[in-house]
Coordinates of C-alpha atoms and ligand atoms in Angstrom, one line a residue:
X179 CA 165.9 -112.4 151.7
X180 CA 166.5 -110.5 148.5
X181 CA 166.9 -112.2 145.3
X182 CA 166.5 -115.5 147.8
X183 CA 163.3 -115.6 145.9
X184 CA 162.9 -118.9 144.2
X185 CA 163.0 -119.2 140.6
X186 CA 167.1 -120.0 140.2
X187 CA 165.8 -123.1 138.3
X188 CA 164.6 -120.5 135.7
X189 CA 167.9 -118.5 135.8
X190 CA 170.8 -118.9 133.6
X191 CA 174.1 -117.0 133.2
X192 CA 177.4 -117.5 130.9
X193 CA 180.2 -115.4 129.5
X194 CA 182.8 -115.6 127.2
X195 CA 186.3 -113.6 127.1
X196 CA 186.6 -110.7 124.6
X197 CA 190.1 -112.3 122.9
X198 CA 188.5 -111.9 119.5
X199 CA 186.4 -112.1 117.2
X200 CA 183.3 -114.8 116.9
X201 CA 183.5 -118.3 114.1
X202 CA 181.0 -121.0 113.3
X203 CA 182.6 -122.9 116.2
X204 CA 181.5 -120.5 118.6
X205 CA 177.6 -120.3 117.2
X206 CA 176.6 -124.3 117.5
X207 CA 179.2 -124.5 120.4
X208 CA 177.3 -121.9 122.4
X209 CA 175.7 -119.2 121.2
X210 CA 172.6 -121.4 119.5
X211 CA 172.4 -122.6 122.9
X212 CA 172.1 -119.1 124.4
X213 CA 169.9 -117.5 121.9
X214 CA 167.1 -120.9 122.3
X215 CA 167.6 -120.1 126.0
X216 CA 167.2 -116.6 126.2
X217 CA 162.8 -117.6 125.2
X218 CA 162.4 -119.6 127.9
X219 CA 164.7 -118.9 131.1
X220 CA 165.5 -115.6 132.7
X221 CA 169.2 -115.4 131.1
X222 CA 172.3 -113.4 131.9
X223 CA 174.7 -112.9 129.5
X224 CA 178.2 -110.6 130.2
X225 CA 181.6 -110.1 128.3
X226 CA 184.3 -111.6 130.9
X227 CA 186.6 -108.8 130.9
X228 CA 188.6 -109.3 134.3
X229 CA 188.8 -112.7 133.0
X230 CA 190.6 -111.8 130.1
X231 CA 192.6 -109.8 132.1
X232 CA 193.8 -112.7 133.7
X233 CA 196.5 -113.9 131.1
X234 CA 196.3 -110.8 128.9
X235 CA 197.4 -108.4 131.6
X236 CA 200.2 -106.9 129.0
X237 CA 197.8 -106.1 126.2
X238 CA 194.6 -104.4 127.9
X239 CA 194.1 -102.7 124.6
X240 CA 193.5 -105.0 122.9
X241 CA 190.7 -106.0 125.5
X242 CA 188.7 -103.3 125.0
X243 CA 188.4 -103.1 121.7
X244 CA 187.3 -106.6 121.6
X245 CA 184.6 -105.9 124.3
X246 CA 181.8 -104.4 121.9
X247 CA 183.1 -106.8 118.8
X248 CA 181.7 -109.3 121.3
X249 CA 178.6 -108.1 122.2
X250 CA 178.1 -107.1 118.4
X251 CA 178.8 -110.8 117.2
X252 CA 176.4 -111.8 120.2
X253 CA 173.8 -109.9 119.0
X254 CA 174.4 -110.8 115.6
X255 CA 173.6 -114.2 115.8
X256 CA 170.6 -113.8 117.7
X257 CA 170.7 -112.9 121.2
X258 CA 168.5 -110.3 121.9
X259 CA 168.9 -107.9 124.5
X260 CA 164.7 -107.3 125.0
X261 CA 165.1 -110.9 126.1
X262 CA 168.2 -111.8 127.6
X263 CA 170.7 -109.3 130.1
X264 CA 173.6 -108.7 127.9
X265 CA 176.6 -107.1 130.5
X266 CA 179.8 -106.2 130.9
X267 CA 181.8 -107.8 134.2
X268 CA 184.1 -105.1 135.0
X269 CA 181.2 -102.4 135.3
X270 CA 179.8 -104.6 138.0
X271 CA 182.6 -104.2 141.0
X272 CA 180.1 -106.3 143.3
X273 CA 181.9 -109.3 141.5
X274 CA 185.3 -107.7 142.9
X275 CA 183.6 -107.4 146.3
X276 CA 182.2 -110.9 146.0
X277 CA 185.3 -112.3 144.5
X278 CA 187.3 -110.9 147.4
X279 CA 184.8 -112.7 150.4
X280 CA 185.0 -116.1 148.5
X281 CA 188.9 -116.0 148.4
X282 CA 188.7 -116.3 151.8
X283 CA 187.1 -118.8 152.0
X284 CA 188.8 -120.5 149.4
X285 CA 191.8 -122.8 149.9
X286 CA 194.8 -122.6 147.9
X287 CA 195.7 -126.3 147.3
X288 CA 191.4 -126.6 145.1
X289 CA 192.8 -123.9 142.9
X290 CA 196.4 -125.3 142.4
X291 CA 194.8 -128.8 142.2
X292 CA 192.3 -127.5 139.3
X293 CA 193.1 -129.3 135.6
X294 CA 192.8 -126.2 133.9
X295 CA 195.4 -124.2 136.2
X296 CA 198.2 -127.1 135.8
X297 CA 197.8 -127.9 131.9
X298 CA 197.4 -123.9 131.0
X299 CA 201.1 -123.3 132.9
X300 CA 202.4 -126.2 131.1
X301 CA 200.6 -125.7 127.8
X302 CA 201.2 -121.9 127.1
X303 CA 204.5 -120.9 127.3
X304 CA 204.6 -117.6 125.5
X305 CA 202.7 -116.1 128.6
X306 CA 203.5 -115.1 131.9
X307 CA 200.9 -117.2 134.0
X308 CA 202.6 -117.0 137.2
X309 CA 200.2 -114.1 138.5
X310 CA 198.0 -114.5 141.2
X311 CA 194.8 -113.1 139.5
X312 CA 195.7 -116.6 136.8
X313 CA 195.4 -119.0 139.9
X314 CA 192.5 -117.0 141.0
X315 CA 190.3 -117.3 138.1
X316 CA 187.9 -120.3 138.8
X317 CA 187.4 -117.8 142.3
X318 CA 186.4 -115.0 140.4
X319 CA 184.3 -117.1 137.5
X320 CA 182.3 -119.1 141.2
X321 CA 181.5 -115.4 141.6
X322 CA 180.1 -114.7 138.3
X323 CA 178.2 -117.2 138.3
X324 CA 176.7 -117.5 142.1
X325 CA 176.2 -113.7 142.0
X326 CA 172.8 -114.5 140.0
X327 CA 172.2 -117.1 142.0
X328 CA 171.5 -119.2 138.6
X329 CA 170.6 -123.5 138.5
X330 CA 171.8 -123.5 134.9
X331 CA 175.4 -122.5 133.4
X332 CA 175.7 -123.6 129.6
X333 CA 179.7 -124.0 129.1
X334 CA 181.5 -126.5 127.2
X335 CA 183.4 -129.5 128.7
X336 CA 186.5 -127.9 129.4
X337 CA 184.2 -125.7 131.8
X338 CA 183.6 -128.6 133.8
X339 CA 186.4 -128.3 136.6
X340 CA 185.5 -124.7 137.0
X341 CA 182.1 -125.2 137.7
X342 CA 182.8 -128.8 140.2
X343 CA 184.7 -125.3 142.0
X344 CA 181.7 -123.3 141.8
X345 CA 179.8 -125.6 143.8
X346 CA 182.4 -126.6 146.0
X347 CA 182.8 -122.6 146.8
X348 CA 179.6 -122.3 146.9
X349 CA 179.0 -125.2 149.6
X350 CA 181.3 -123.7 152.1
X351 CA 180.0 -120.6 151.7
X352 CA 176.4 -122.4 152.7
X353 CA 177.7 -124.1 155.3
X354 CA 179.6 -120.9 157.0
X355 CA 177.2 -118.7 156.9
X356 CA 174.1 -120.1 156.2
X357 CA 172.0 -121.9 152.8
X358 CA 171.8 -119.1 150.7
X359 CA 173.3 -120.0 147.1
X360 CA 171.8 -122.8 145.1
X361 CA 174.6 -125.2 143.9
X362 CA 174.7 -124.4 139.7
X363 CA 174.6 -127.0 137.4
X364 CA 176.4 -127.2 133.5
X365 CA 174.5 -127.1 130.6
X366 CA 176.6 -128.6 128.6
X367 CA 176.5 -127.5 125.0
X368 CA 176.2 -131.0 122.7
X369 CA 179.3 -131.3 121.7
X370 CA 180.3 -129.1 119.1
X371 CA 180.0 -130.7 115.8
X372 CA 182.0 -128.2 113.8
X373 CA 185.0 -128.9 113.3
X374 CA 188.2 -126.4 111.9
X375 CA 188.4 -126.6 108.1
X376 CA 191.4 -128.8 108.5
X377 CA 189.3 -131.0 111.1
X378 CA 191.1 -130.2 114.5
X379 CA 188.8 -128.0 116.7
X380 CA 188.2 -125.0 115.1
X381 CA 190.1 -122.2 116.5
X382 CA 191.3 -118.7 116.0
X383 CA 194.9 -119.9 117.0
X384 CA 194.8 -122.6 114.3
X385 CA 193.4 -120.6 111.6
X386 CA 191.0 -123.2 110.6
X387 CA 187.8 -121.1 111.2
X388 CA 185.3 -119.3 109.2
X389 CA 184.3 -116.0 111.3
X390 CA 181.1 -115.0 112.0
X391 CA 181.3 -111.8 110.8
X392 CA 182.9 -112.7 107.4
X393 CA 182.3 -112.4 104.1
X394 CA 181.4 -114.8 101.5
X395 CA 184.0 -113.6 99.6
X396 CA 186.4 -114.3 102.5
X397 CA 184.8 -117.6 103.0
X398 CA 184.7 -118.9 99.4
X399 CA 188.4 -119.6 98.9
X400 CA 188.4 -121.2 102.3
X401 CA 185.9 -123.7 101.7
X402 CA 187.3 -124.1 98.1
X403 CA 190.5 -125.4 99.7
X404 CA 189.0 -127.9 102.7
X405 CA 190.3 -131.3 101.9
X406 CA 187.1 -133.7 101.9
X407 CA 188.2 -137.8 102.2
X408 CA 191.4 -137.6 101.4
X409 CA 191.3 -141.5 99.0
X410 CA 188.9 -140.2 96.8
X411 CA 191.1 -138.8 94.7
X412 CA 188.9 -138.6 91.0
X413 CA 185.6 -137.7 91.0
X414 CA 184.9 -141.2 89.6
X415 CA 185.9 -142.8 93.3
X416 CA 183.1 -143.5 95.6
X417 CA 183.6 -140.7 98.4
X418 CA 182.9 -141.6 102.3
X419 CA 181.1 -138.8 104.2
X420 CA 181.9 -139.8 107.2
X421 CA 185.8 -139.6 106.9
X422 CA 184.9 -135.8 105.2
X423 CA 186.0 -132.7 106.9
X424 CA 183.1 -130.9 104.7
X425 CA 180.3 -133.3 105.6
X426 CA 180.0 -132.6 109.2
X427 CA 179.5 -128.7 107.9
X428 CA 176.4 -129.7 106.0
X429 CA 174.9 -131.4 109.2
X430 CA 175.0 -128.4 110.6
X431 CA 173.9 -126.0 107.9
X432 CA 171.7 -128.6 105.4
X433 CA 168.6 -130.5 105.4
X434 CA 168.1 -133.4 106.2
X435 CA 166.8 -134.2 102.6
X436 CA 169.6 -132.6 100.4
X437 CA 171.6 -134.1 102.7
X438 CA 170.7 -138.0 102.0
X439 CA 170.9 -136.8 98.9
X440 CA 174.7 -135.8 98.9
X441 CA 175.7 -138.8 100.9
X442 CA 174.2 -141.0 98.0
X443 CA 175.8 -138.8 95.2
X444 CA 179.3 -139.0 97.3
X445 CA 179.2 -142.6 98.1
X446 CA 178.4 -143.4 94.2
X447 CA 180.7 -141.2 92.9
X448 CA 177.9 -139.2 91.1
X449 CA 178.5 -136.1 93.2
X450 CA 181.7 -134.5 92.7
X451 CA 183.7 -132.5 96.1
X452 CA 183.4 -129.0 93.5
X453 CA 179.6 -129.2 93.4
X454 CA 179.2 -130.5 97.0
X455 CA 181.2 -127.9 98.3
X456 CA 178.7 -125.5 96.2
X457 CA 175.7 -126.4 98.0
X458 CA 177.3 -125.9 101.3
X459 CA 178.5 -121.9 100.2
X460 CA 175.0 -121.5 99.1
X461 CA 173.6 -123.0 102.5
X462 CA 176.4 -120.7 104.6
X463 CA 175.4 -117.6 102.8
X464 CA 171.9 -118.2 103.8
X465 CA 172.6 -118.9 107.3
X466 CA 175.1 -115.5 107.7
X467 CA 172.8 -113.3 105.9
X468 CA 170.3 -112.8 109.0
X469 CA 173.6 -112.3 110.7
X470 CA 175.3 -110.0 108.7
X471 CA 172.3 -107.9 108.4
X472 CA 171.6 -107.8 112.0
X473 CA 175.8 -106.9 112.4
X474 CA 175.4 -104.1 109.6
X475 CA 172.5 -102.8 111.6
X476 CA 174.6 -102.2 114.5
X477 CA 177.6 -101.0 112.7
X478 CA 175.5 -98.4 111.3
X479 CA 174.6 -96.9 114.9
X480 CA 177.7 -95.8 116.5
X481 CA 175.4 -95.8 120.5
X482 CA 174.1 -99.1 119.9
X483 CA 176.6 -101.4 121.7
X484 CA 177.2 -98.7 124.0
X485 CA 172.8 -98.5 125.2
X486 CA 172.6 -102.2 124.9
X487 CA 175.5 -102.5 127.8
X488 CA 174.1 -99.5 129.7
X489 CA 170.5 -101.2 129.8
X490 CA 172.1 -104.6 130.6
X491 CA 174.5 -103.3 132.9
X492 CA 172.0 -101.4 135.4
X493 CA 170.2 -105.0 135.3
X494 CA 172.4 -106.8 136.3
X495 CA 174.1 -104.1 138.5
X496 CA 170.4 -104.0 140.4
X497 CA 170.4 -108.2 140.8
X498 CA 174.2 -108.0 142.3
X499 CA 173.5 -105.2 144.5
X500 CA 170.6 -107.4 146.3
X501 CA 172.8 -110.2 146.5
X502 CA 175.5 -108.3 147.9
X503 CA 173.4 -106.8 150.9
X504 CA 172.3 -110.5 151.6
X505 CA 175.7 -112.1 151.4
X506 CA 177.2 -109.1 153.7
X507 CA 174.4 -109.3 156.1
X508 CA 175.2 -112.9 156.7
X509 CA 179.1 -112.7 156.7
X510 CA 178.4 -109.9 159.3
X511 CA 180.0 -107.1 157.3
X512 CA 177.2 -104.8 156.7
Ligands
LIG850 N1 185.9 -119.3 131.8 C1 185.0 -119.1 130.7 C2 185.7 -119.4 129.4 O1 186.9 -119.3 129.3 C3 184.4 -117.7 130.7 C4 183.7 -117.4 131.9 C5 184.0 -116.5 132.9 C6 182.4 -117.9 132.3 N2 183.1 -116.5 133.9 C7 182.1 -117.4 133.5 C8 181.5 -118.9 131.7 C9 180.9 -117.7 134.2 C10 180.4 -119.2 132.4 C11 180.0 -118.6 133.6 O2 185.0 -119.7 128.4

């Protein structure tokens, strides 16, 4: 059979929704995860346009101008499209053929049962969720993902439910028609240690974030303004890192060795929040700078966004296409 080939242990696959643009949150959430994957495992990457579609039906603009901000921020940090298949879901309509199929098979009551359906009606109000493509999506992401036949799916926790569906979907499928698609696995992505600058989760909606694509003039006055441990009022009190909204940002961005140091300086009161915060804007400049240079690289070539899709597109168009002869053969619809 086609891609039946073995070798789904060395296949991954994830997506993210174009809803904006990219923050620290999303690079050690994810993204680090993808790029270190992308050397050693045959990796699929794709903008989830249909999914975004799913709740921001009334705004498609605003979609697609988001759609190569992604892939630029992607790139950006590191993926690389000689290595890894960078696509776009909507210019592969095998996933609305697929998609289709498995809603048949699909009951209604797993996808009203599913957390993520239930606390998302309840949660967001400002948004019409009543549609039917809403209720669909773990349907239509079980196709994204089974498409490429992939063992491994890096997403973060709140990901779970959606891939326990996968499988499920997936099973039936198996036991309808015959085996054919391997039961995918989470990666999950240690959870993120990076915090919003007023320690919730950073996220776009709490304006807590530093963006990827930011300047350090942008950033400074953000950082500038992060409470640290909130009783350590003088620079003369002992500081505790570990109550610090800051620290967690140098675990992430410092050595290990300037690090010990600043931990020593805060908890005897000989390193002040000004200076610490110094040493971490000196430490985030030199992580954005590959970045921002690999960004400005892109910016300056108005076809670059627009050949890396192409390229990944016809990739990943070829893989479905085998898939999609196998799946109909065995469903009988070819
Ligand atoms: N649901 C994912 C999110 O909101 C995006 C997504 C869609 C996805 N299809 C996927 C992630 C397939 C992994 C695999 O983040």
């Amino acid at each position: 059979m086609h891609n039946a080939a073995l070798g789904a242990d060395k296949r991954t696959l994830s997506g993210m929704r174009p809803t904006g643009p990219l923050h620290l949150g999303h690079y050690f959430g994810a993204l680090k995860n993808w790029v270190e994957m992308q050397d050693t495992l045959q990796a699929f990457f794709f903008v989830a346009d249909w999914h975004a579609l799913t709740s921001e039906f009334e705004d498609t603009a605003r979609i697609k101008e988001y759609v190569p901000e992604l892939v630029k921020d992607w790139v950006a940090s590191g993926l690389d499209p000689e290595k890894c298949v960078i696509f776009r879901q909507s210019a592969i309509k095998e996933h609305a053929e697929l998609h289709l199929l498995l809603s048949m098979i699909t009951p209604v009551s797993w996808l009203e049962r599913c957390p993520t359906y239930k606390e998302q009606q309840q949660q967001i109000t400002d948004k019409d969720l009543s549609n039917y493509g809403f209720l669909g999506y773990p349907v239509l992401m079980a196709t994204d993902i089974i498409m490429y036949r992939p063992k491994w799916v890096p997403v973060g926790a709140d990901q779970l439910p959606h891939l326990e569906l996968t499988r499920e979907i997936a099973r039936r499928f198996n036991n309808l028609y015959g085996e054919y698609f391997p039961e995918p696995e989470a990666r999950l992505t240690p959870a993120a240690k990076c915090p919003g600058l007023d320690g919730r989760k950073m996220s776009k909606s709490y304006h807590n974030y530093i963006g990827l694509n930011e300047s350090m003039d942008e950033i400074t006055p953000k950082v500038r303004g992060m409470l640290t441990d909130k009783a350590r009022l003088r620079k003369t009190d002992p500081g505790d890192p570990d109550v610090c909204n800051l620290f967690p940002y140098h675990e992430l961005l410092t050595d290990a060795a300037t690090r010990a140091e600043i931990r020593e300086g805060c908890t005897t009161a000989t390193l002040g929040c000004v200076d610490c915060k110094k040493i971490l804007l000196r430490n985030l400049a030199a992580f954005l700078e590959p970045l921002h240079e690999r960004r400005a690289r892109l910016d300056a070539d108005p076809n670059a966004v627009r050949d890396i899709l192409e390229a990944g597109n016809a990739k990943a168009r070829a893989f479905a296409q085998g898939t999609m002869r196998d799946v109909r053969r065995l469903m009988h619809m070819d």
